[in-house]
XYZ file of C-alpha atoms in Angstrom:
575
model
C -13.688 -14.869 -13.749
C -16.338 -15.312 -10.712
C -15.013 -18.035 -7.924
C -17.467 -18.829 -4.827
C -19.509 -21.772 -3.753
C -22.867 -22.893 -4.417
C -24.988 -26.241 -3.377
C -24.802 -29.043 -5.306
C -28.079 -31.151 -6.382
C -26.844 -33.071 -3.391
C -26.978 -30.385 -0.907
C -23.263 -30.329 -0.667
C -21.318 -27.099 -0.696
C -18.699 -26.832 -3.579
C -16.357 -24.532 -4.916
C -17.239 -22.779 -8.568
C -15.069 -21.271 -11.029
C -17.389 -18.877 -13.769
C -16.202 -17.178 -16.474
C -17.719 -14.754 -18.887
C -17.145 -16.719 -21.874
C -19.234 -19.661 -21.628
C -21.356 -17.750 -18.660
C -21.766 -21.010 -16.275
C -20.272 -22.577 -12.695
C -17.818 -25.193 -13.103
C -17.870 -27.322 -9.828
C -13.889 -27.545 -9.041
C -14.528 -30.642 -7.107
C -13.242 -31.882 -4.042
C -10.140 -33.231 -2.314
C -12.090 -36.828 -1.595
C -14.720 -35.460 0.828
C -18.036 -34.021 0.201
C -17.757 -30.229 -0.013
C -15.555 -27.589 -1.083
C -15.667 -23.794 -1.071
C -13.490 -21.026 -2.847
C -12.578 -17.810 -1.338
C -9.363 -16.036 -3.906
C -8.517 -16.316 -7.247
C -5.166 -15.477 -9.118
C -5.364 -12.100 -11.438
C -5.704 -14.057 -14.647
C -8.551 -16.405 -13.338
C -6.397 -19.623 -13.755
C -5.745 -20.244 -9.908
C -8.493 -20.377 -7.574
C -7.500 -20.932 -3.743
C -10.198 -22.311 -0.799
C -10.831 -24.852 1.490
C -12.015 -28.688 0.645
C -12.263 -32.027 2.380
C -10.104 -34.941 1.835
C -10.859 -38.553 2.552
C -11.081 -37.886 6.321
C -13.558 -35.273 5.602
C -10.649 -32.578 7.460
C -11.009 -28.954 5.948
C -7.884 -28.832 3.707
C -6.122 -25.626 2.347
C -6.413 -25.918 -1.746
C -4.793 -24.657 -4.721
C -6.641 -25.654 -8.097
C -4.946 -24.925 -11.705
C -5.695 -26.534 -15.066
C -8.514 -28.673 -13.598
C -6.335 -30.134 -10.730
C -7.193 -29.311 -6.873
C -4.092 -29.745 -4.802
C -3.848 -29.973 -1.183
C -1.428 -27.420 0.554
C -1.061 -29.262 4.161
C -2.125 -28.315 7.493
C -0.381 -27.685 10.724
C -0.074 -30.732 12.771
C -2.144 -32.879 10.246
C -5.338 -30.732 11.199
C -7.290 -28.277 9.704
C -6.642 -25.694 7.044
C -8.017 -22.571 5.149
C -6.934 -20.549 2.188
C -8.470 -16.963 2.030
C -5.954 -15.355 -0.536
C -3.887 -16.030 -3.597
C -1.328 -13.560 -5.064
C -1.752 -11.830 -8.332
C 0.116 -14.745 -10.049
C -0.953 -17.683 -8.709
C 2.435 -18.538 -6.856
C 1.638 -17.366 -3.354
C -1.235 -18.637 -0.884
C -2.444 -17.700 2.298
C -4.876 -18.693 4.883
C -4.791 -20.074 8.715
C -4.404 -23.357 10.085
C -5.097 -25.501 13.392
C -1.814 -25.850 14.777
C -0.894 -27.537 18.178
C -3.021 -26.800 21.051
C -6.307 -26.421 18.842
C -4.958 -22.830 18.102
C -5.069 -21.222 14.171
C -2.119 -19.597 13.279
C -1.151 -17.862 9.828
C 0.043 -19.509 6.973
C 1.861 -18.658 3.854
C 2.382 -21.764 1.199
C 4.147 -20.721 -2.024
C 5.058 -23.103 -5.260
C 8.844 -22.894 -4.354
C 8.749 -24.552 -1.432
C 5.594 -26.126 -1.080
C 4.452 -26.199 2.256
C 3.311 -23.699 4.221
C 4.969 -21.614 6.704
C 3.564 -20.283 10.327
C 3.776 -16.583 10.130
C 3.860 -16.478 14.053
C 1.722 -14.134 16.004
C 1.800 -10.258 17.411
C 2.161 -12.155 20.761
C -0.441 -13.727 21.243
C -1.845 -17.393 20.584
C -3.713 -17.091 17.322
C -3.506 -15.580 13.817
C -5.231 -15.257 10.377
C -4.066 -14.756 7.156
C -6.727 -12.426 4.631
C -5.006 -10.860 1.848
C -1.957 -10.815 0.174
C 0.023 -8.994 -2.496
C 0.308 -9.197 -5.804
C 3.938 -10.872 -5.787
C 3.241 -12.916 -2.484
C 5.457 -11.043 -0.682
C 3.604 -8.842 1.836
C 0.371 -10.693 3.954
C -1.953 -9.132 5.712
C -4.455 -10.481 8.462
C -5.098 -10.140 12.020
C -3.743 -11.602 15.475
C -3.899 -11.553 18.897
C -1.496 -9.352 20.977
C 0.255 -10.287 24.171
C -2.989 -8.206 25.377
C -5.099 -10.304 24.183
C -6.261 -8.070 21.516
C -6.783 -8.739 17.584
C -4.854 -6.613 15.994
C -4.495 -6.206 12.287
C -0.692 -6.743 11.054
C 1.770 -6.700 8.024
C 3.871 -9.211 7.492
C 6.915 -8.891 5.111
C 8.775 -11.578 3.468
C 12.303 -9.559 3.732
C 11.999 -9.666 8.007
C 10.045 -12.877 8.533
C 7.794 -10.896 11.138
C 4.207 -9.248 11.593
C 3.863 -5.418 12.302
C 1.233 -4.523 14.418
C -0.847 -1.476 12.250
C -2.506 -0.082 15.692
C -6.353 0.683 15.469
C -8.296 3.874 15.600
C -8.195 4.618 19.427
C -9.715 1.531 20.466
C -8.245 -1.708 21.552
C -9.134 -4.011 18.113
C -8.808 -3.754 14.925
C -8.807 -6.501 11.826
C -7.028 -6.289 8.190
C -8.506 -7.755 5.115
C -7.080 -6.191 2.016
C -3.793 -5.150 0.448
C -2.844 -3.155 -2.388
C -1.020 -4.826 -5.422
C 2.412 -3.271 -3.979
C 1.828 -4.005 -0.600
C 1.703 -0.557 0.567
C -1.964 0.548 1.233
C -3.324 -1.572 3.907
C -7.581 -1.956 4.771
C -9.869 -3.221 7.061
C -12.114 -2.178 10.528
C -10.560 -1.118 13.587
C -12.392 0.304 17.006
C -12.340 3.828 17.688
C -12.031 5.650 20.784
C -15.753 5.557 21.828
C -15.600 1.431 21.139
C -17.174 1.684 17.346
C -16.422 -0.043 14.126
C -14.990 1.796 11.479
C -13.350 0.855 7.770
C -9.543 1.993 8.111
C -7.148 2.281 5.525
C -3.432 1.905 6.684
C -0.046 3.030 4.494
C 3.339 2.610 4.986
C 3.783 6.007 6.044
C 2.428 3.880 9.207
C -0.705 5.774 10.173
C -3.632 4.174 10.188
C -6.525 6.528 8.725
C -10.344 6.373 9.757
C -11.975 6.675 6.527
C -15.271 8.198 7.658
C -13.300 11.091 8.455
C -11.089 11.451 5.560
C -14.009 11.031 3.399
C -17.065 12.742 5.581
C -17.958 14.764 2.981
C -19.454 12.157 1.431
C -21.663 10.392 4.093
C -25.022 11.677 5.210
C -25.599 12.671 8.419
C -25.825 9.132 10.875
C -24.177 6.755 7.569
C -20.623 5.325 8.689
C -18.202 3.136 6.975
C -18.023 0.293 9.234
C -15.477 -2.033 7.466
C -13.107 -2.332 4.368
C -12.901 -5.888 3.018
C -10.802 -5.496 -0.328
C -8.915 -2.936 -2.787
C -8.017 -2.378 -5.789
C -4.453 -3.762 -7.513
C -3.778 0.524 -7.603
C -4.931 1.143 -4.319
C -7.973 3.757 -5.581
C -10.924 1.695 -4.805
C -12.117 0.521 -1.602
C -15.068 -1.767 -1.028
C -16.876 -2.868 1.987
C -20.195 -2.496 4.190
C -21.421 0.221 6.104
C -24.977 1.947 7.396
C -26.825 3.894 5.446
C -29.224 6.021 7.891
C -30.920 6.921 4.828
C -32.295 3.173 4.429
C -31.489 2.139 8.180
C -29.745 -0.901 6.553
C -26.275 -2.372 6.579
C -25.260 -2.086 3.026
C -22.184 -2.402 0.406
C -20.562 0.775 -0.670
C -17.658 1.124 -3.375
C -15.576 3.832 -2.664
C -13.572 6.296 -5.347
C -10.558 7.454 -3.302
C -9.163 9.496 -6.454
C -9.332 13.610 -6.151
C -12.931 14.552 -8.462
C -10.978 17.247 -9.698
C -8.665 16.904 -12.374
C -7.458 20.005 -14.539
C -7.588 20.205 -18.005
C -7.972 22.863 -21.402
C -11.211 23.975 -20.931
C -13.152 21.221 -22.264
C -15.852 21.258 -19.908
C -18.823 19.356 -20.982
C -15.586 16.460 -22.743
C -16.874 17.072 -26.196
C -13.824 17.522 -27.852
C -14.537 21.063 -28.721
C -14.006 24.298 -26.640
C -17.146 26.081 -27.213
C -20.201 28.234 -25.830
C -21.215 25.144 -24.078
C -18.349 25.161 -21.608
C -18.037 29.439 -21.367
C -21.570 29.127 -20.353
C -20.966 25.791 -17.766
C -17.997 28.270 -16.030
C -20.284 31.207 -15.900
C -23.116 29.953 -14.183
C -21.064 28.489 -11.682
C -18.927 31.224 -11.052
C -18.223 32.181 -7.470
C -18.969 28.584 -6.201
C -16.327 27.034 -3.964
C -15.528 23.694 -2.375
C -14.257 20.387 -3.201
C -16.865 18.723 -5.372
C -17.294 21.303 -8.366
C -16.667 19.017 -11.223
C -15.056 20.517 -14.289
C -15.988 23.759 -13.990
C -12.981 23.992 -11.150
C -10.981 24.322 -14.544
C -7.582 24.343 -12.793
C -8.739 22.451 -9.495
C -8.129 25.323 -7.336
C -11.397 25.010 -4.914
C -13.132 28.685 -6.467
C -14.923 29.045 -9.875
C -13.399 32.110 -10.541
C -11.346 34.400 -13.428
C -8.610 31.757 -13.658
C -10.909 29.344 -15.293
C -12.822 31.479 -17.527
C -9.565 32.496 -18.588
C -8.271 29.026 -19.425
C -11.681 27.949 -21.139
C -11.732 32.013 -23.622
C -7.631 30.772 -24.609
C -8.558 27.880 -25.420
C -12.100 28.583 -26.878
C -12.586 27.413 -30.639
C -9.870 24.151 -29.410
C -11.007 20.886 -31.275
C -13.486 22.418 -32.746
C -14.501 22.132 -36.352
C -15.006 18.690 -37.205
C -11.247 17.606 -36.304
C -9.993 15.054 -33.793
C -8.150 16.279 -30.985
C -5.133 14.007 -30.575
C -2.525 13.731 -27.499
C 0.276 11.901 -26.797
C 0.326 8.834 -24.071
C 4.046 7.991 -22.337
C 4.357 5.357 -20.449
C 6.065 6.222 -17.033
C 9.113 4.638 -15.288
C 10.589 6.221 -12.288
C 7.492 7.920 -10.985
C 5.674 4.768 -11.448
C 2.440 6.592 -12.633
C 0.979 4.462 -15.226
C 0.112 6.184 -18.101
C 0.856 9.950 -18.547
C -1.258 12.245 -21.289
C 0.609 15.358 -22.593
C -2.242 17.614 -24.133
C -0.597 19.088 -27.500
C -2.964 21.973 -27.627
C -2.210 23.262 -24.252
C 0.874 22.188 -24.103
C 0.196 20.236 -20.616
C 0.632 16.769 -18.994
C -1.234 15.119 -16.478
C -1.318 11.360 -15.163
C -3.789 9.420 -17.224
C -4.616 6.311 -15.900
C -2.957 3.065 -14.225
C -3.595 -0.450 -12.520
C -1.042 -1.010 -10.425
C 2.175 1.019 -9.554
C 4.760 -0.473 -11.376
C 7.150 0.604 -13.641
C 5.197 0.707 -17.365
C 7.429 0.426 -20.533
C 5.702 -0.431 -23.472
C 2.402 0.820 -24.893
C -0.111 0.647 -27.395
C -3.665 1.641 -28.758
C -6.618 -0.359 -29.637
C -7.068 -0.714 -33.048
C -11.415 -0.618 -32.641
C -12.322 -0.064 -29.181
C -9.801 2.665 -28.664
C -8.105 1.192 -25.170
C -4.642 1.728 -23.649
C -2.493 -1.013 -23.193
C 0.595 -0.972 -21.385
C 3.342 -3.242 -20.252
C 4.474 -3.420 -16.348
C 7.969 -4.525 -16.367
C 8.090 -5.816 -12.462
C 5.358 -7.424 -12.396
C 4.875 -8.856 -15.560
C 1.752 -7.843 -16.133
C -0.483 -5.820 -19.432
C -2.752 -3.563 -17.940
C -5.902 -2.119 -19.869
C -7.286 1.196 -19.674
C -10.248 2.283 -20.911
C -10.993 5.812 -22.306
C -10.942 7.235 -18.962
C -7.877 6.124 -17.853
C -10.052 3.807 -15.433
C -8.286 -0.127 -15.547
C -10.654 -2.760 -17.010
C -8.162 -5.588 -17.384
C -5.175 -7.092 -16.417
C -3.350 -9.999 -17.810
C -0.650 -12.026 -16.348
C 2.140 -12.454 -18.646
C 3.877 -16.300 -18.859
C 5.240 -17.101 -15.825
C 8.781 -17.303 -17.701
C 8.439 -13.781 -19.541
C 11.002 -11.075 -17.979
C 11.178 -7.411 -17.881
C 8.234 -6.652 -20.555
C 8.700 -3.630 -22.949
C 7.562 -2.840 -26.029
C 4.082 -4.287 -27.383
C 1.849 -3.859 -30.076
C -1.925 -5.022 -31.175
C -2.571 -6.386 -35.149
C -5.059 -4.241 -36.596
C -7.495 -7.058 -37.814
C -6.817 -10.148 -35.378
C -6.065 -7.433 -32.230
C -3.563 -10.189 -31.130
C -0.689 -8.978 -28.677
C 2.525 -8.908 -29.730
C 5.033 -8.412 -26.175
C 8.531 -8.667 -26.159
C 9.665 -9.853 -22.749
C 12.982 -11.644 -23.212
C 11.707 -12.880 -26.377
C 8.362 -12.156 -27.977
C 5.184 -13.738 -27.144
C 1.710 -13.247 -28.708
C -1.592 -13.021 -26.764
C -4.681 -14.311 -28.112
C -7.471 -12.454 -26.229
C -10.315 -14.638 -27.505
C -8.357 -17.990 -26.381
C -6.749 -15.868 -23.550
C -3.477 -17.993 -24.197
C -0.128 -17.522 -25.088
C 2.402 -18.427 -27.837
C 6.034 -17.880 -28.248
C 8.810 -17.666 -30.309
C 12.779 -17.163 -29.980
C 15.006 -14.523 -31.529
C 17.837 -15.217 -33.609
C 20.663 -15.734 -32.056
C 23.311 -12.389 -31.526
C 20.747 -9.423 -31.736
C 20.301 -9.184 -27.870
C 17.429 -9.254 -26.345
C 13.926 -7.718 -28.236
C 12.255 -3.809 -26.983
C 10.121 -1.996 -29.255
C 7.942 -3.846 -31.371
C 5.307 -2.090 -34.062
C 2.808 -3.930 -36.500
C 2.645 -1.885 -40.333
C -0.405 -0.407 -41.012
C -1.851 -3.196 -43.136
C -0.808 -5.505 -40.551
C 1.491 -7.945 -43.451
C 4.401 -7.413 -41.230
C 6.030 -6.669 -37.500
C 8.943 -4.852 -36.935
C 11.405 -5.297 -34.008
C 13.736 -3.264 -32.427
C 16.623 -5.044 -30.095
C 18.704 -4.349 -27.689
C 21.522 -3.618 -29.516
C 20.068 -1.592 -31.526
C 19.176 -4.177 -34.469
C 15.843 -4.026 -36.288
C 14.227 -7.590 -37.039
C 11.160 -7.833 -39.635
C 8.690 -10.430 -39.311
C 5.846 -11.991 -41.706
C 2.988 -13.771 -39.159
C 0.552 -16.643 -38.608
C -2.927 -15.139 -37.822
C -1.819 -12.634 -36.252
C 1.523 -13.954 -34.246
C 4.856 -13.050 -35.652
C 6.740 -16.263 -37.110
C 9.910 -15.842 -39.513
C 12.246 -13.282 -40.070
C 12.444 -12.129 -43.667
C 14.437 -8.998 -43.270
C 16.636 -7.493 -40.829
C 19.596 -4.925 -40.063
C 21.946 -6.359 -37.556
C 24.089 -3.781 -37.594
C 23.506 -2.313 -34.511
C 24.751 0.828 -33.439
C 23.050 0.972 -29.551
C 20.186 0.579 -27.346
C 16.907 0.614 -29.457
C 13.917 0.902 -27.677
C 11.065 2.291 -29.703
C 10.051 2.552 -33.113
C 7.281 4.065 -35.533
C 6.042 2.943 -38.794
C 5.540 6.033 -41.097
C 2.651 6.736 -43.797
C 5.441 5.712 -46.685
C 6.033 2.022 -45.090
C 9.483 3.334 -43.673
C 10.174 3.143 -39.986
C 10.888 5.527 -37.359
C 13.533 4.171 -34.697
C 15.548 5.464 -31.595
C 18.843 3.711 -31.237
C 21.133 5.493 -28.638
C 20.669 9.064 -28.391
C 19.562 9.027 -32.274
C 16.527 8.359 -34.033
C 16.771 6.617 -37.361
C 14.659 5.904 -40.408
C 15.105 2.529 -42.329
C 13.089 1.777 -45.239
C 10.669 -1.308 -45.240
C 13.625 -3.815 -45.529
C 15.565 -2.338 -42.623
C 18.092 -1.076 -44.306
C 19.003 2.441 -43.018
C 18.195 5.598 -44.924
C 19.270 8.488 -42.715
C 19.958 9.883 -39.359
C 17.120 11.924 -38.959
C 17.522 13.625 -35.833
C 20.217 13.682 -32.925
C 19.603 14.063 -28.878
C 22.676 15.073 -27.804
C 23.574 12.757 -24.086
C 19.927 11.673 -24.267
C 18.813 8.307 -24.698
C 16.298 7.561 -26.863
C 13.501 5.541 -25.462
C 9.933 6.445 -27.105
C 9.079 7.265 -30.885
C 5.645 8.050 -32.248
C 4.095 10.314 -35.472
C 0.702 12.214 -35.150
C -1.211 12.410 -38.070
C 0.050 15.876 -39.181
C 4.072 13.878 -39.545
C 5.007 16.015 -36.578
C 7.715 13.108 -34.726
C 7.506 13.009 -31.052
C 10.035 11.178 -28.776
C 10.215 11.029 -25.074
C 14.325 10.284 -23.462
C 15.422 8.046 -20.775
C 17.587 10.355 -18.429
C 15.898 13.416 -17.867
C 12.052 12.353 -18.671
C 11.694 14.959 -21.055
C 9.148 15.109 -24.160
C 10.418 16.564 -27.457
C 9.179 16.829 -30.771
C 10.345 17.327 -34.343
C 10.878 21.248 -35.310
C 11.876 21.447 -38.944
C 14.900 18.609 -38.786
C 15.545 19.248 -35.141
C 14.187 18.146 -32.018
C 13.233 20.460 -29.336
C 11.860 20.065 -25.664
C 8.359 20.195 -24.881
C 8.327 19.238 -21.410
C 9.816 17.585 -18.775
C 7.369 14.688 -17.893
C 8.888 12.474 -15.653
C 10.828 12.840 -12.907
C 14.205 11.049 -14.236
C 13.704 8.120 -16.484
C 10.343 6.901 -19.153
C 9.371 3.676 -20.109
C 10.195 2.251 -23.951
C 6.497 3.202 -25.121
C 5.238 5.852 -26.479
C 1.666 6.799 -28.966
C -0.322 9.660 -30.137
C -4.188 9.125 -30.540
């Protein structure tokens, strides 16, 4: 989803909405004026925030959802502007002309419905950019009792703006904010009067990125400003010079390490091989920070340690075979997606969108993404093969705490259990629910069988629910163990139809009617929270105390590795 503005045949300015699915502008229209023009829009595309006129032909503040453009107000009956719109829709922000002819910061959310002055750093005037994703942190700029702009933070939980300082200069101006509020951007002066892109963090030092990333500019180039970031806070976009071009041009900017360690795998074929001996020993002896792969471990030299890692591991997913590994969703640590490598026996962060905590997870039945479940903030976040986020979908506004989800194999509708379950129709991008029975708690884990004929869902209280479906979407129970016995959080269906599932610090196996067969394996004080099988029937579960990894040893579990730094998330998959 694309929002902007673009002439009419009339010559009048209006606000567009485009999406990729029927690839044309839809003219949002107006508040009773002439023109309109759109500046944010909400993480699922359905709320677009900008300016239009009314009757009067006054600039207005809007917020337009489901085909309706409503107007948020203005200070003193003036003028108003919205320039940002949290992740969710709820949350707007923008200036206003308050008394005195003077624009001051505004923040309008649904609750309350009109918007509030977000005061100044001491000065007369303030603006309102960007915004994060759960409306509760605003960035901007505003003058100082100096009579300086100066970028500032503003927090919901003390009501006031925090000056963020500049570079060594007297000015500086904030545009962006990270999904979490955290990671702060935009241009401040530096001590010789120029404009460079800063990024800010709570850590409260404000960071000249032309230094921190020099290495990457050619000799005269500069960063000059940084207008927006990512939800995760790894990308950075803006303008700066090139000196290569002599032009003022848009740069994108990758703020995660180029290094990341791994088995050997050089070249990413799958297979350890002459290929990546060869890659290590040509560039043996080199040092520095922008090696690639062949820095096997990431330890700035080319040297015996990686050769040594890639002759181990030589001959590793080689022979025709797929290399599988097993993907844990994180909790605590808040890092997305984690990948434990069987064959070397190591785990490394894999991917994320936001930092969050992630419960449930699943894989693409054809194109082979991650999905995971954020359980703040209500959001799925997709992954491609990279670990790089391609997508993120807002959950209903009335889903809570997200955990387990799975993906049919033929209509790749989502399945999420978030209080109750709801289904996702990617192709409609729209949402359907449907209610528990009553007494099993509330629903965790859920897994489609391999055929797809039925879902099976793991409660609370440690019940396990079977469900026939509509197209796709789960509909009636026609089986279920209500037992209990504990917390369930994840489950796995096995080759034989019978399925896999922790409850407490056990994992159980029920046949396909949910009645229970055995206790297959015990984890002492551990709670169970994530269950998968790899394609050899090895069982792997991850625990919710001590973040460790096990897997199955002969009818015993035994630790791996300790992934996480206390608790995991209720999702777990090998692929």
């Amino acid at each position: 989803v694309v929002v902007g503005y673009a002439f009419n045949m009339s010559g009048d300015w209006r606000a567009f909405r485009w999406t990729a699915s029927n690839n044309q502008m839809q003219d949002l229209g107006t508040l009773g004026g002439n023109e309109s023009v759109a500046y944010g829009v909400s993480a699922n595309g359905s709320v677009v925030v900008g300016m239009a006129a009314d009757t009067d032909n006054r600039a207005r503040a809007f917020r337009w959802v489901n085909g309706t453009m409503q107007n948020l107000g203005a200070f003193e009956g003036n003028y108003s502007w919205a320039r940002g719109v949290s992740a969710d829709g709820s949350a707007v922000v923008g200036y206003s002309i308050a008394a005195n002819n003077l624009r001051r910061a505004f923040r309008w959310t649904v609750s309350n419905n009109q918007i509030q002055d977000l005061g100044t750093l001491g000065g007369a005037e303030s603006f309102a950019y960007g915004v994060s994703d759960d409306g509760s942190v605003v960035v901007g700029y505003a003058f100082n009792m100096s009579g300086d702009w100066r970028a500032f933070r503003w927090t919901a939980s003390n009501n006031q703006m925090q000056d963020l300082g500049t570079l060594g200069g007297s000015r500086s101006f904030a545009f962006g904010v990270s999904a979490n509020g955290a990671v702060v951007v935009g241009w401040a002066s530096n001590s010789s009067g120029l404009q460079r892109a800063f990024r800010w963090t709570t850590n409260g030092e404000m960071e000249d990125l032309n230094i921190t990333y020099a290495s990457l500019l050619t000799n005269g180039s500069s960063l000059r400003s940084a207008n927006a970031i990512s939800p995760d806070g790894r990308y950075i976009v803006g303008w700066g010079y090139n000196a290569a071009t002599e032009r003022n041009e848009a740069y994108l900017l990758d703020t995660a390490s180029s290094c990341t360690a791994h088995n050997g795998d050089v070249d990413e074929s799958g297979c350890v091989d002459d290929a990546d001996l060869l890659a290590v020993l040509f560039a043996f002896g080199n040092s520095g920070l922008s090696l690639g792969r062949v820095d096997v471990n990431c330890d700035g030299t080319v040297d015996d340690a990686d050769l040594l890692i890639v002759l181990f591991n030589f001959g590793l997913g080689c022979g025709g075979g797929t290399r599988e590994s097993v993907y844990i969703s994180d909790r605590d640590a808040q890092r997305g997606v984690l990948r434990y490598d069987i064959q070397s026996n190591t785990a490394s962060t894999f991917g994320r969108c936001a930092q969050d905590f992630c419960y449930g997870i699943a894989k693409h039945p054809s194109d082979g993404t991650i999905w995971i479940s954020r359980h703040i903030g209500r959001y799925i976040d997709v992954l491609d093969a990279n670990g790089q986020c391609i997508r993120q979908i807002a959950l209903p506004q009335n889903a809570s705490n997200p955990r387990g989800m799975d993906i049919h194999p033929t209509t790749q509708k989502v399945t999420v259990s978030a209080g109750q379950l709801y289904c996702y129709d990617p192709q409609t991008d729209s949402w359907s629910t449907l209610n528990l029975p009553s007494g099993v708690g509330f629903p965790t884990g859920v897994e489609w069988n391999r055929t797809g004929d039925f879902l099976y869902v793991t409660t609370s209280t440690g019940c396990l629910l079977k469900y026939t479906h509509s197209n796709g979407c789960p509909t009636t129970v026609v089986a279920q163990n209500i037992s209990g016995g504990g917390y369930s959080a994840d489950l796995a269906v096995l080759p034989n139809g019978n399925i896999l599932m922790g409850r407490a610090n056990t994992i159980v196996e029920m046949d396909a009617n949910c009645n229970l067969v055995a206790v297959r394996f015990n984890l002492g004080s551990n709670s169970v929270t994530g269950v998968a099988v790899d394609s050899a029937g090895t069982v792997w579960a991850t625990t919710y105390e001590n973040g460790t990894l096990y897997k199955s040893v002969g009818s015993t579990m035994q630790s791996v590795l300790q992934v996480g730094i206390q608790k995991l998330g209720d999702g777990l998959i090998v692929k």
